[in-house]
mmCIF file of C-alpha atoms and ligand atoms in Angstrom:
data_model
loop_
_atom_site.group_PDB
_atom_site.id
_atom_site.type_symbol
_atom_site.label_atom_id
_atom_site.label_comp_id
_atom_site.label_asym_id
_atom_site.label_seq_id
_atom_site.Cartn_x
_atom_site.Cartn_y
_atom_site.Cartn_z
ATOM 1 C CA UNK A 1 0.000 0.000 0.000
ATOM 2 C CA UNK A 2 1.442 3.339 -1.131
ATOM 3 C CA UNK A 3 1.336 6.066 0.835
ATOM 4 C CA UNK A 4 -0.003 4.922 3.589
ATOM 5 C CA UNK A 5 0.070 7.449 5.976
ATOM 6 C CA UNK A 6 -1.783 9.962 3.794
ATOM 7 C CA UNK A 7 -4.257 7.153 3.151
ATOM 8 C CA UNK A 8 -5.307 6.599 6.800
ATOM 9 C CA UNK A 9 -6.496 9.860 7.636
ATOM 10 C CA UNK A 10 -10.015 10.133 6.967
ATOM 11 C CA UNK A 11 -10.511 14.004 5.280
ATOM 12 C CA UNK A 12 -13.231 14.672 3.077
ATOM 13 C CA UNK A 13 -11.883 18.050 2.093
ATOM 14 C CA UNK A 14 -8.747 16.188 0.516
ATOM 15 C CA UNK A 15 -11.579 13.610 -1.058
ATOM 16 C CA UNK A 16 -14.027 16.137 -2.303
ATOM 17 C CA UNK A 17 -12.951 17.158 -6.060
ATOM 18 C CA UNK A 18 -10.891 21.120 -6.367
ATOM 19 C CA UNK A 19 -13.860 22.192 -9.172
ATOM 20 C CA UNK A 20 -16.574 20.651 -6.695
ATOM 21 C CA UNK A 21 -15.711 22.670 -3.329
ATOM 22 C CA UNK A 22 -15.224 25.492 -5.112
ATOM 23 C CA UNK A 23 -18.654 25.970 -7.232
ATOM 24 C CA UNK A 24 -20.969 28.039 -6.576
ATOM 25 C CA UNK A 25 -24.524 25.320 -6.775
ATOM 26 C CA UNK A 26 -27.569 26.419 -8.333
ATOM 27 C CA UNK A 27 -30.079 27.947 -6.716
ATOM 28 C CA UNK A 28 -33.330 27.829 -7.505
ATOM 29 C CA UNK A 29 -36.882 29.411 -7.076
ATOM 30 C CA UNK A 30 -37.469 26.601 -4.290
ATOM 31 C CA UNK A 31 -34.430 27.182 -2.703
ATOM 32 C CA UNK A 32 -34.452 31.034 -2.166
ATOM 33 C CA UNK A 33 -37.747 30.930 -1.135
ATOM 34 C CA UNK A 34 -39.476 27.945 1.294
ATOM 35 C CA UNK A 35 -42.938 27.401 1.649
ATOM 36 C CA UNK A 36 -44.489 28.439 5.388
ATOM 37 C CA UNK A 37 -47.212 26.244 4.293
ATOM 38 C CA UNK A 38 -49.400 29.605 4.578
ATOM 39 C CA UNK A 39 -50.670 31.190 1.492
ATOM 40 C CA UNK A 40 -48.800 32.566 -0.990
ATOM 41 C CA UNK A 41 -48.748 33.942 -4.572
ATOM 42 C CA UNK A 42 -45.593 32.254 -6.316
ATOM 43 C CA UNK A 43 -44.496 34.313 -9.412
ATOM 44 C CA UNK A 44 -40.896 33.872 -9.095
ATOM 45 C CA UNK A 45 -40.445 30.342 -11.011
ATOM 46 C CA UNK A 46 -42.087 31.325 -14.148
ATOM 47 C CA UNK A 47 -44.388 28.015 -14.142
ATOM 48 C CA UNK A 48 -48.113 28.185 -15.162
ATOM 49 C CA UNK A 49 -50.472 29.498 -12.550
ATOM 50 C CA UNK A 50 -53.110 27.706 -13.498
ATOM 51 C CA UNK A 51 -53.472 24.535 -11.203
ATOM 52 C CA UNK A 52 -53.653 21.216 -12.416
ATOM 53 C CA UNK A 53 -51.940 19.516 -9.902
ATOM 54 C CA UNK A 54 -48.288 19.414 -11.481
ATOM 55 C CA UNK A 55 -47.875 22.977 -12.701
ATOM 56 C CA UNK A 56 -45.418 23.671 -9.823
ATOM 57 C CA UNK A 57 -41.472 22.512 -9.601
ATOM 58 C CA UNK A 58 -41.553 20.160 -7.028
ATOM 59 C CA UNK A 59 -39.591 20.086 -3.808
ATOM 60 C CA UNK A 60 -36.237 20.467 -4.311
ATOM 61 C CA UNK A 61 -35.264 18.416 -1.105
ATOM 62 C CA UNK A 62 -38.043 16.506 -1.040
ATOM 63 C CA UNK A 63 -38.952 17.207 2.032
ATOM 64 C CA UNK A 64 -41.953 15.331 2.671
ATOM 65 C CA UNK A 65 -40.756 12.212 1.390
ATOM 66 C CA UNK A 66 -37.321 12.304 2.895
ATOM 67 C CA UNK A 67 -39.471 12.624 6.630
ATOM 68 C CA UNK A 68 -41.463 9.885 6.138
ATOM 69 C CA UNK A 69 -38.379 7.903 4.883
ATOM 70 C CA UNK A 70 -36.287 9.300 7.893
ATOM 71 C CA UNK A 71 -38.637 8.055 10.314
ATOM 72 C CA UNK A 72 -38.982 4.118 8.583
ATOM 73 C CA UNK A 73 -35.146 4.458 8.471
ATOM 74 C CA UNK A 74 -34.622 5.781 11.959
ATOM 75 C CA UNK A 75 -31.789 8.186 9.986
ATOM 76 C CA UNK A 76 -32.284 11.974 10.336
ATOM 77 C CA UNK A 77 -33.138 13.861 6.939
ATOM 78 C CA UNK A 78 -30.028 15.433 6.456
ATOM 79 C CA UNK A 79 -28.115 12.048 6.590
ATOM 80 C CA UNK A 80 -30.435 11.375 3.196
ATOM 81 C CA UNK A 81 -30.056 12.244 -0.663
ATOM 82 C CA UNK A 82 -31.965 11.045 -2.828
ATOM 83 C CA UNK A 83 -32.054 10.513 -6.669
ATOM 84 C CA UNK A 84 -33.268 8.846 -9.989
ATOM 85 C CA UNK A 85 -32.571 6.001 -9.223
ATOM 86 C CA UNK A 86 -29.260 4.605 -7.046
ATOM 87 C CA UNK A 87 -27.887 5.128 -10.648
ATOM 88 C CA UNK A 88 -28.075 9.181 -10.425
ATOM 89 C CA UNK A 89 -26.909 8.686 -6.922
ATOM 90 C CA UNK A 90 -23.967 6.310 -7.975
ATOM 91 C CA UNK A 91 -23.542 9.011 -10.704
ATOM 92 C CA UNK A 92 -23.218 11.971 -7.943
ATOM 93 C CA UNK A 93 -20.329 10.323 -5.976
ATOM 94 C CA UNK A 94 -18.326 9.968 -9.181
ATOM 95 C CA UNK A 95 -18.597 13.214 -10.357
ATOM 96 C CA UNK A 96 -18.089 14.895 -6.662
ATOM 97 C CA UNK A 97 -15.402 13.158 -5.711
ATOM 98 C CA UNK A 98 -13.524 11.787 -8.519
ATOM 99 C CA UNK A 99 -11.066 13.817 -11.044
ATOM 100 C CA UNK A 100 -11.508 12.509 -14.414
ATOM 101 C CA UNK A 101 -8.187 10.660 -15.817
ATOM 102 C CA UNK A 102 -6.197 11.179 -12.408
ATOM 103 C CA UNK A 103 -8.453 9.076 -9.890
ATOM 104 C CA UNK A 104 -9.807 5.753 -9.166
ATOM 105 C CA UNK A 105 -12.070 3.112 -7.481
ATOM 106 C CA UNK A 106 -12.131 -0.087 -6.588
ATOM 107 C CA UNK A 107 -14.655 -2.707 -7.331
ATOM 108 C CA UNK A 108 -15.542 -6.405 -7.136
ATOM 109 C CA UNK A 109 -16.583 -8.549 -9.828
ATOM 110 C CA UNK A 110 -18.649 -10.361 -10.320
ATOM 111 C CA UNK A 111 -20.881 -7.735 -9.243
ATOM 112 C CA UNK A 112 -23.327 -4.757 -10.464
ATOM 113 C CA UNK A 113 -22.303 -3.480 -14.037
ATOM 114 C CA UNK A 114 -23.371 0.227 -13.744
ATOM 115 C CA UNK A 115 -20.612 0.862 -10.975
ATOM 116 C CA UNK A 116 -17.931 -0.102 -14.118
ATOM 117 C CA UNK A 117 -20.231 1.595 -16.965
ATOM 118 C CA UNK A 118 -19.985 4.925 -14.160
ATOM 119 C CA UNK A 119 -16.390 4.378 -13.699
ATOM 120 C CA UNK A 120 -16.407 4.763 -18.165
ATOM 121 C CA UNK A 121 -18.282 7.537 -18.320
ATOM 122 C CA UNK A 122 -16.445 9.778 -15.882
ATOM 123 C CA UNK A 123 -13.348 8.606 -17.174
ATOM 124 C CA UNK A 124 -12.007 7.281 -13.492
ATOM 125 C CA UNK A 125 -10.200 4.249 -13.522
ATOM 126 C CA UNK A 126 -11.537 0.955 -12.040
ATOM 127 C CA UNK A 127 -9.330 -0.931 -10.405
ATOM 128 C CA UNK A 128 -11.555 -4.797 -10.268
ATOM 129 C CA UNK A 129 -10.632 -7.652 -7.630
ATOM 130 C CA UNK A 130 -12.269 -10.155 -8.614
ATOM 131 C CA UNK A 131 -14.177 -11.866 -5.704
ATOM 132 C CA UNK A 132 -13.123 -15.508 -4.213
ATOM 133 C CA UNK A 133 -14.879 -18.450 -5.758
ATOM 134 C CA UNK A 134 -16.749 -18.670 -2.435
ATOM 135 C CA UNK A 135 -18.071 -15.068 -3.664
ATOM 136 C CA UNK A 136 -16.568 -13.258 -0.713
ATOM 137 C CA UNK A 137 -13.831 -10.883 -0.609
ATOM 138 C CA UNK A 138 -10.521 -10.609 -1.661
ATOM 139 C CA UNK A 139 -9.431 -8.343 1.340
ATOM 140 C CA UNK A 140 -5.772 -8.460 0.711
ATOM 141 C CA UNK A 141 -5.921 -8.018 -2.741
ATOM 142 C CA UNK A 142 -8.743 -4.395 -2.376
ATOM 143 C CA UNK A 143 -6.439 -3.316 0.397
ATOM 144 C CA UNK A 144 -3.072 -4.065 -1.890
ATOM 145 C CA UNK A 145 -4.912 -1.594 -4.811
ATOM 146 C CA UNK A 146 -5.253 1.545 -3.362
ATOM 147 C CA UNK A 147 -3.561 4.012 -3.442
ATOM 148 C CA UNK A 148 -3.479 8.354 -3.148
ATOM 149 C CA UNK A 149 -5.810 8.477 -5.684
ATOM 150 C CA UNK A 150 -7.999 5.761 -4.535
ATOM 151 C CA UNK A 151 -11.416 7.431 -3.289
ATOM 152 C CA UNK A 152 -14.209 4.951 -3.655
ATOM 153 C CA UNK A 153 -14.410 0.962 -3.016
ATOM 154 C CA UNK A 154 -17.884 -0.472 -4.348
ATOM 155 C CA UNK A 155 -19.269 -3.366 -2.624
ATOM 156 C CA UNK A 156 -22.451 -4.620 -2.894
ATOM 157 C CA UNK A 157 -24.274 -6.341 -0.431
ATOM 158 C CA UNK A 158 -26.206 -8.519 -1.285
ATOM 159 C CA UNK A 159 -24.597 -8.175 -3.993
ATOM 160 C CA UNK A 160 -25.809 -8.814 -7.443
ATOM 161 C CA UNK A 161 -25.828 -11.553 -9.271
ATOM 162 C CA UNK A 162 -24.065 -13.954 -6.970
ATOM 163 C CA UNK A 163 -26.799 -13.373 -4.163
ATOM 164 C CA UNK A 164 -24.561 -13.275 -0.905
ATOM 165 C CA UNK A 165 -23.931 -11.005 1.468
ATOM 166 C CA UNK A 166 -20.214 -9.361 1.617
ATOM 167 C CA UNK A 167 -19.300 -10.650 5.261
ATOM 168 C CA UNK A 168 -19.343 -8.226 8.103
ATOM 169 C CA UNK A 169 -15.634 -8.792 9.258
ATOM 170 C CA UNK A 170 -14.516 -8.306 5.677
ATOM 171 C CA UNK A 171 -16.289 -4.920 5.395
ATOM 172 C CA UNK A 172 -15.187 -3.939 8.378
ATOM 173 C CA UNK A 173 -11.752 -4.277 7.609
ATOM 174 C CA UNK A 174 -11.674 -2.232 4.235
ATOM 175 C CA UNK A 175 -13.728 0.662 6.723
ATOM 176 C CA UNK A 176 -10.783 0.943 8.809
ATOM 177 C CA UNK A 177 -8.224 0.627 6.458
ATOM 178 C CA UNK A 178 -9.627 3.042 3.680
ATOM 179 C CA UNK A 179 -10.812 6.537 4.280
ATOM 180 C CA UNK A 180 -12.306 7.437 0.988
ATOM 181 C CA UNK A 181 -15.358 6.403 0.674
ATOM 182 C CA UNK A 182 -16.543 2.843 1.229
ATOM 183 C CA UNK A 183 -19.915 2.981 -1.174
ATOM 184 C CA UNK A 184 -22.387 -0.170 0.524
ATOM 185 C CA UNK A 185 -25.054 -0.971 -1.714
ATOM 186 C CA UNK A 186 -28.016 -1.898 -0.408
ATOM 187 C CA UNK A 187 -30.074 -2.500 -3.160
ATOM 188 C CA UNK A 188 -31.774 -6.125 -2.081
ATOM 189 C CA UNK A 189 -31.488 -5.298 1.938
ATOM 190 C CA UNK A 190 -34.945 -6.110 2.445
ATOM 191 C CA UNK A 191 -34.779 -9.866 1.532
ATOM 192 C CA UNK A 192 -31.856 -10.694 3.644
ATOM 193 C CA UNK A 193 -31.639 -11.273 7.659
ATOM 194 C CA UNK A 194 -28.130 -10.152 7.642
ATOM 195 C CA UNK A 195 -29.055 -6.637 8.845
ATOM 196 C CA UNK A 196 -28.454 -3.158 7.102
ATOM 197 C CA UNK A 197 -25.143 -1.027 7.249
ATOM 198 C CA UNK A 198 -27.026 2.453 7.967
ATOM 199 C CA UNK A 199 -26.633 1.342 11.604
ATOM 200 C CA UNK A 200 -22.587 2.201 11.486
ATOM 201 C CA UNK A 201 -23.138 5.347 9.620
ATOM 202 C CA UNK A 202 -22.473 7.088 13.148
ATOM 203 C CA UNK A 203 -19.593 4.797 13.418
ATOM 204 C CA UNK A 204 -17.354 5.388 10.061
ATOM 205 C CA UNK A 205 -17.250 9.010 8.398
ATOM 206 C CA UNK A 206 -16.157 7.243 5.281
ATOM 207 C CA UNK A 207 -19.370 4.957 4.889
ATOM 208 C CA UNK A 208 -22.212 5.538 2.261
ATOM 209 C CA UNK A 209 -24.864 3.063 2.060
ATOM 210 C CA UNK A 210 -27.036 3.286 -1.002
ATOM 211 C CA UNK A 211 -30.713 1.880 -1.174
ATOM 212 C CA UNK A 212 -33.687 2.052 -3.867
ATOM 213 C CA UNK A 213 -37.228 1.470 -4.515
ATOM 214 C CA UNK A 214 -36.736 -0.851 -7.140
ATOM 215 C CA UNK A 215 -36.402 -3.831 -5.720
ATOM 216 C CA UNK A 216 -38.241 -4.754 -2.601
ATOM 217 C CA UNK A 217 -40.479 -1.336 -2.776
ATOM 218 C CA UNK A 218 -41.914 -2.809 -5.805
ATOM 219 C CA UNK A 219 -41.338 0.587 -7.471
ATOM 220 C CA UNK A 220 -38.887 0.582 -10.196
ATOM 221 C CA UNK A 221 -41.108 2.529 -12.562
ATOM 222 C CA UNK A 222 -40.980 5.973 -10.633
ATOM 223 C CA UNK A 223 -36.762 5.998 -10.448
ATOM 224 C CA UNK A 224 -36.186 6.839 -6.760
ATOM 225 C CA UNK A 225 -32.576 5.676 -5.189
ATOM 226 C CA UNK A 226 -31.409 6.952 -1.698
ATOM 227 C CA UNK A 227 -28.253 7.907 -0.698
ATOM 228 C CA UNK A 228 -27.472 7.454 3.221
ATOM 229 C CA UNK A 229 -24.146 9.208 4.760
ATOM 230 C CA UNK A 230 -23.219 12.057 6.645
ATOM 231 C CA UNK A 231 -24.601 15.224 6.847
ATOM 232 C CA UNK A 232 -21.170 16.846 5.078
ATOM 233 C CA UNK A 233 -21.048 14.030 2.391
ATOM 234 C CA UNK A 234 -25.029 14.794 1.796
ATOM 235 C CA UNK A 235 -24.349 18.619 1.579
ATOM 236 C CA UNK A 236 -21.324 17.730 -1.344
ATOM 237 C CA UNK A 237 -23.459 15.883 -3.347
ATOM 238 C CA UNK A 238 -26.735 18.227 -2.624
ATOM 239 C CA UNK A 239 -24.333 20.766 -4.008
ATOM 240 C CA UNK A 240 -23.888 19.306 -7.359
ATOM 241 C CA UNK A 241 -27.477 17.521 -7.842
ATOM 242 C CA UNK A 242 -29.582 18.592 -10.441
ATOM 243 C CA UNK A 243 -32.451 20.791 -8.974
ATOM 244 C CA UNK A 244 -35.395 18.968 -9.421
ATOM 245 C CA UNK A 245 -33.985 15.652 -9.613
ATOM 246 C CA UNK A 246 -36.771 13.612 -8.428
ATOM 247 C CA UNK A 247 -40.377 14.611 -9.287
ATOM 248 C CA UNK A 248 -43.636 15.485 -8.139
ATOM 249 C CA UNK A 249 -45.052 11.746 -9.203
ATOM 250 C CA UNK A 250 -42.238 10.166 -8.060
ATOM 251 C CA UNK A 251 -42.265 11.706 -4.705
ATOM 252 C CA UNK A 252 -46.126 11.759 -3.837
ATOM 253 C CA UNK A 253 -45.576 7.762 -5.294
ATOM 254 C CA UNK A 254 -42.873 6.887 -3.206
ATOM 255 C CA UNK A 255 -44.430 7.982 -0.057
ATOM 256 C CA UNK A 256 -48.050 6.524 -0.578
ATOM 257 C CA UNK A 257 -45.723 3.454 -0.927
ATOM 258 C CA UNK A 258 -43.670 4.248 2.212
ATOM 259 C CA UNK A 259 -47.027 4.372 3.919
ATOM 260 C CA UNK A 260 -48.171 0.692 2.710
ATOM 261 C CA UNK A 261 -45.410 -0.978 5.350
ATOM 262 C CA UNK A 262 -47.723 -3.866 5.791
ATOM 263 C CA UNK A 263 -48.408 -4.536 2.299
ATOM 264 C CA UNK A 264 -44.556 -4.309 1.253
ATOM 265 C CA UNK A 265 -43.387 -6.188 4.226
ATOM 266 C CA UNK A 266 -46.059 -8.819 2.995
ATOM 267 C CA UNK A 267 -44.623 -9.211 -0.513
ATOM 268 C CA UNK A 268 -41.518 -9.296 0.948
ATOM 269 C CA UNK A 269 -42.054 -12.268 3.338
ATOM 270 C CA UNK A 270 -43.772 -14.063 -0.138
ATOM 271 C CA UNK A 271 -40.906 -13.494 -2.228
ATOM 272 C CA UNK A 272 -38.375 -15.211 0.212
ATOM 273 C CA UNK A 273 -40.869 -17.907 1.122
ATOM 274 C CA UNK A 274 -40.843 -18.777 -2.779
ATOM 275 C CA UNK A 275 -37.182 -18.144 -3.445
ATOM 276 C CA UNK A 276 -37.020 -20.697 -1.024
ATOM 277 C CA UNK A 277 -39.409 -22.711 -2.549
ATOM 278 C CA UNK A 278 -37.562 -22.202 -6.421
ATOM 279 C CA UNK A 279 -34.494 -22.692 -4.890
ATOM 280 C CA UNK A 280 -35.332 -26.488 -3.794
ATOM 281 C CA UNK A 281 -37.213 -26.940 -7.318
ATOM 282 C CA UNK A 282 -33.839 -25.952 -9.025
ATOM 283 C CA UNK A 283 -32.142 -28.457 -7.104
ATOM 284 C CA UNK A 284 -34.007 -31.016 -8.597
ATOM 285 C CA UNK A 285 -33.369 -30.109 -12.188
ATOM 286 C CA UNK A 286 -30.831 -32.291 -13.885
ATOM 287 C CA UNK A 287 -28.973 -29.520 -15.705
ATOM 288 C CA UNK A 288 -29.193 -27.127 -13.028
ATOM 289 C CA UNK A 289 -25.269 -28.238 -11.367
ATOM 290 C CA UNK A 290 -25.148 -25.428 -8.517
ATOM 291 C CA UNK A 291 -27.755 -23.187 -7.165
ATOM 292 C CA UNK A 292 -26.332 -20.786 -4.850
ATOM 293 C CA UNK A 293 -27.424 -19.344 -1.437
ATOM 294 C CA UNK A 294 -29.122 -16.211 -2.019
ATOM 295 C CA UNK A 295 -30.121 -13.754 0.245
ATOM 296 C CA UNK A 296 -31.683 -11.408 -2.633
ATOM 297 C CA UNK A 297 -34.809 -12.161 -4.638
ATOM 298 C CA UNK A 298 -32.999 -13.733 -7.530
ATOM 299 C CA UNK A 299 -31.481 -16.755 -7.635
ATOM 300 C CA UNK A 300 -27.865 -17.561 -9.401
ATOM 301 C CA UNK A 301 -27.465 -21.141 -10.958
ATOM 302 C CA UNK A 302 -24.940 -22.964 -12.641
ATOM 303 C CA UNK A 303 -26.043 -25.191 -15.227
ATOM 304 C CA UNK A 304 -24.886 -27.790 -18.342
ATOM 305 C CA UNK A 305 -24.974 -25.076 -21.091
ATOM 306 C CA UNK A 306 -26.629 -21.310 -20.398
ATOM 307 C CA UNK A 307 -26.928 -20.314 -24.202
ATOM 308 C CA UNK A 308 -28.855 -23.189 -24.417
ATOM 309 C CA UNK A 309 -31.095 -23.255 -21.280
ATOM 310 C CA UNK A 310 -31.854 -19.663 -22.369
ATOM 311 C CA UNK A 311 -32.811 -20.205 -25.669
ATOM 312 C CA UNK A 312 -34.928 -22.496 -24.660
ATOM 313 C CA UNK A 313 -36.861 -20.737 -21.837
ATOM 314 C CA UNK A 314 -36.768 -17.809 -23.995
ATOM 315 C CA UNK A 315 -38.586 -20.220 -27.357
ATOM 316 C CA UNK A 316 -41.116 -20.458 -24.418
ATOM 317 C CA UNK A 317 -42.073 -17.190 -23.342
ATOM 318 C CA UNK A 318 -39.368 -17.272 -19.801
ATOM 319 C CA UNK A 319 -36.821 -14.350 -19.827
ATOM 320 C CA UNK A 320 -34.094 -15.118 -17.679
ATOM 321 C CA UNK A 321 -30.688 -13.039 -17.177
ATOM 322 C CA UNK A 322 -27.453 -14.930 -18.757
ATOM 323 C CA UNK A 323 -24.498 -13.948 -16.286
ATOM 324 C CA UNK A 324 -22.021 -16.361 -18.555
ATOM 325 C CA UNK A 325 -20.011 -12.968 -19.142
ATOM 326 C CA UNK A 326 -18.979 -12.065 -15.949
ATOM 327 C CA UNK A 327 -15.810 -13.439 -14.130
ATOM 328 C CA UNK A 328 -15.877 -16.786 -12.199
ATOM 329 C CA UNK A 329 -20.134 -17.083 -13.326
ATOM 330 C CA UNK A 330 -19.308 -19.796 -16.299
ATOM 331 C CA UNK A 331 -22.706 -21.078 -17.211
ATOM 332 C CA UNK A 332 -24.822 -18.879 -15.064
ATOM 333 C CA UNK A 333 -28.349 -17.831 -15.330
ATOM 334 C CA UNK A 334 -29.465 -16.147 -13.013
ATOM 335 C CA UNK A 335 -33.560 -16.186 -11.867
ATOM 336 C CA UNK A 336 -35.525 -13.308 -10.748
ATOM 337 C CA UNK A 337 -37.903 -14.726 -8.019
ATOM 338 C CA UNK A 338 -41.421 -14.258 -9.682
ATOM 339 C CA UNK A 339 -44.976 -14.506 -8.323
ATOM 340 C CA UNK A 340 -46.014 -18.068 -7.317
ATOM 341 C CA UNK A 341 -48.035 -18.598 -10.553
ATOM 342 C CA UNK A 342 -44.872 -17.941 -12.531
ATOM 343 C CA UNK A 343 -41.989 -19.588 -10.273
ATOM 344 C CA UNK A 344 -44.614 -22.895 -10.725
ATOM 345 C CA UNK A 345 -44.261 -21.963 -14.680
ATOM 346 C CA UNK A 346 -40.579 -21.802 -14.734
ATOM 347 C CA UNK A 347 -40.543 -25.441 -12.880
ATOM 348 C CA UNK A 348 -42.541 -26.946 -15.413
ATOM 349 C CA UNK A 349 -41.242 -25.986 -18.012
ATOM 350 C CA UNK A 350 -37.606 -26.639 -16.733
ATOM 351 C CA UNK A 351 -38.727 -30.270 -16.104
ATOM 352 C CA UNK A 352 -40.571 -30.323 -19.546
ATOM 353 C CA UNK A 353 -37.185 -29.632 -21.290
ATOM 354 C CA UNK A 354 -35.627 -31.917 -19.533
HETATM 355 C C1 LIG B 1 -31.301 -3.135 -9.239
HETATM 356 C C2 LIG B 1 -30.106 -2.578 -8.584
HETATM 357 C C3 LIG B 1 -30.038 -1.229 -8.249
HETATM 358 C C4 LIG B 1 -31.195 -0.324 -8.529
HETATM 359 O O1 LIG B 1 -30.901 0.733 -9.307
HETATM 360 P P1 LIG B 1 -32.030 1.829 -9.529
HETATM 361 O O2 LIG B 1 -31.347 2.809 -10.414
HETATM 362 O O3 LIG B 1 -32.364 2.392 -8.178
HETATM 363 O O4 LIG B 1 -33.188 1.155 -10.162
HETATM 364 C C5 LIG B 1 -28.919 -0.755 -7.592
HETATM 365 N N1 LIG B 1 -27.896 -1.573 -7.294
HETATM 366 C C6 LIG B 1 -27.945 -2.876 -7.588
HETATM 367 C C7 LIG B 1 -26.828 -3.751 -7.185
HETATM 368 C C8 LIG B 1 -29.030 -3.416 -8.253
HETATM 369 O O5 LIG B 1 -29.055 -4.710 -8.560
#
């Protein structure tokens, strides 16, 4: 490890790209001015006055949303960002803290492609350790790449597509050996047991933890990802966001949906009984050689030949994701868990092919 010394002091003002802390942000109608909630007469964002329900800029902060959210998460508001998508929010840590052509990050195939497509696009360079065969991590080997101009390791937990959870130990270890930023994503959280990182926010100034309501929430459709971290790291990237980055539908959507605990926590508790139940129906499929613990709503599987198997799910109407690409998945497909009418489908016809 190069320079270590330099490396081991946590300081987000040495993180936080020169352009970045020196802008001046946007500010816009709904920043200068806040709503009282009284009465008003708003001519100072030029939208139509006519009311129609969405002729106003929403919320810049999002404050109604981010309170109902604060309060499920037990996090205070200003610990939260949130975005299009994780993607927008994946997108803001990149472009606040990274220098195009000089820095880099870390990440750990096989794993989530948009943290490498991210890593493209903002020209940083992405330094990948691969993951054991086991799927856990190659501590040694993450430590061994950093260096001065390492500021962000990506690990995802449960991480897609192998299904597992990153092990606590091993997490821990990069936390207190890096201080850039150590970027959790949380994306599947809500199907595993293992227990959420936002807890150790308090603990580790270098630890984001990324969420969305894509997965569990049952809400990919309206694009909302949330950033959790501390209240500096939240002002840097609330600095450089794009005003209205998430929308009036999106919001009011998002927090109806908050609202609905039972009902999510419902489809939740279905969608690991029948991963559960898929997982033992895989087992009994000839071609299917290794299904592997999961503690996301997908399952990863090894099996004879994957161009084949998907060919011939997809002849039949079943879309499943071929992972054959990515390092140490030979042969994978990977299933999304489905409703029980379709996960009895899948079995079928995986025994009909037979
Ligand atoms: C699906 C997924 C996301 C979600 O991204 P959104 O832009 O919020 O839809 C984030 N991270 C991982 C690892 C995912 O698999």
């Amino acid at each position: 490890m190069k320079n270590e010394k330099e490396i081991l002091i946590f300081d987000l003002n040495r993180l936080i790209r020169e352009n970045v802390r020196a802008m001046t942000p946007y500010s816009s109608a709904r920043d200068e001015y806040v709503s009282d909630g009284s009465e008003k007469i708003f001519m100072d964002a030029n939208e139509n006055p006519n009311e129609n329900g969405l002729n106003r800029y929403p919320d810049p902060q999002q404050r109604s949303l981010k309170s109902a959210l604060a309060g499920i998460k037990g996090i205070q508001q200003d610990h939260i960002l949130l975005g299009n998508g994780s993607d927008e929010v994946l997108d803001l840590l990149f472009r606040a803290f990274c220098e195009p052509s000089k820095d880099n990050v870390i990440t750990v195939p096989p794993t989530y492609g948009m943290y490498s497509v991210l890593a493209s696009l903002n020209n940083i360079e992405n330094r990948k350790v691969l993951l054991t065969p086991s799927f856990t991590l190659d501590v040694k080997g993450v430590l061994n790449s950093i260096d001065a101009n390492t500021k962000m390791i990506f690990l995802c937990s449960p991480n897609n597509p192998t299904g597992n959870c990153i092990p606590k130990d091993q997490i821990k270890e990069i936390l207190d050996h890096f201080h850039g930023l150590v970027v959790i994503d949380e994306a599947y959280i809500d199907f595993t047991t293992k227990g959420s990182w936002l807890g150790e926010l308090a603990n580790y100034k270098n630890l984001v933890v990324t969420q969305t309501f894509s997965k569990a929430y049952g809400m990919a459709a309206v694009r909302l990802g949330s950033c959790f971290a501390s209240s500096e790291i939240i002002n840097i990237l609330n600095k450089i966001k794009p005003p209205y980055n998430v929308n009036e539908l999106t919001q009011i959507k998002a927090k109806e949906r908050l609202l609905m605990k039972n009902e999510v926590e419902h489809e939740v508790a279905i969608i690991i009984e029948e991963r559960k139940k898929l997982e033992r129906a895989l087992r009994t499929i000839p071609f299917v050689q290794e299904v592997y613990p999961s503690e996301a709503n997908f399952l990863l599987t090894v099996v004879d030949d994957a161009g084949k198997r998907y060919r011939q799910l997809l002849d039949r109407g079943i879309i499943v994701r071929n992972r054959s690409g990515q390092p140490l998945c030979k042969n994978t497909l990977r299933f999304t868990v489905g409703t029980p009418a379709e996960n009895e489908s899948l079995i079928k016809l995986l025994k009909e092919v037979i």
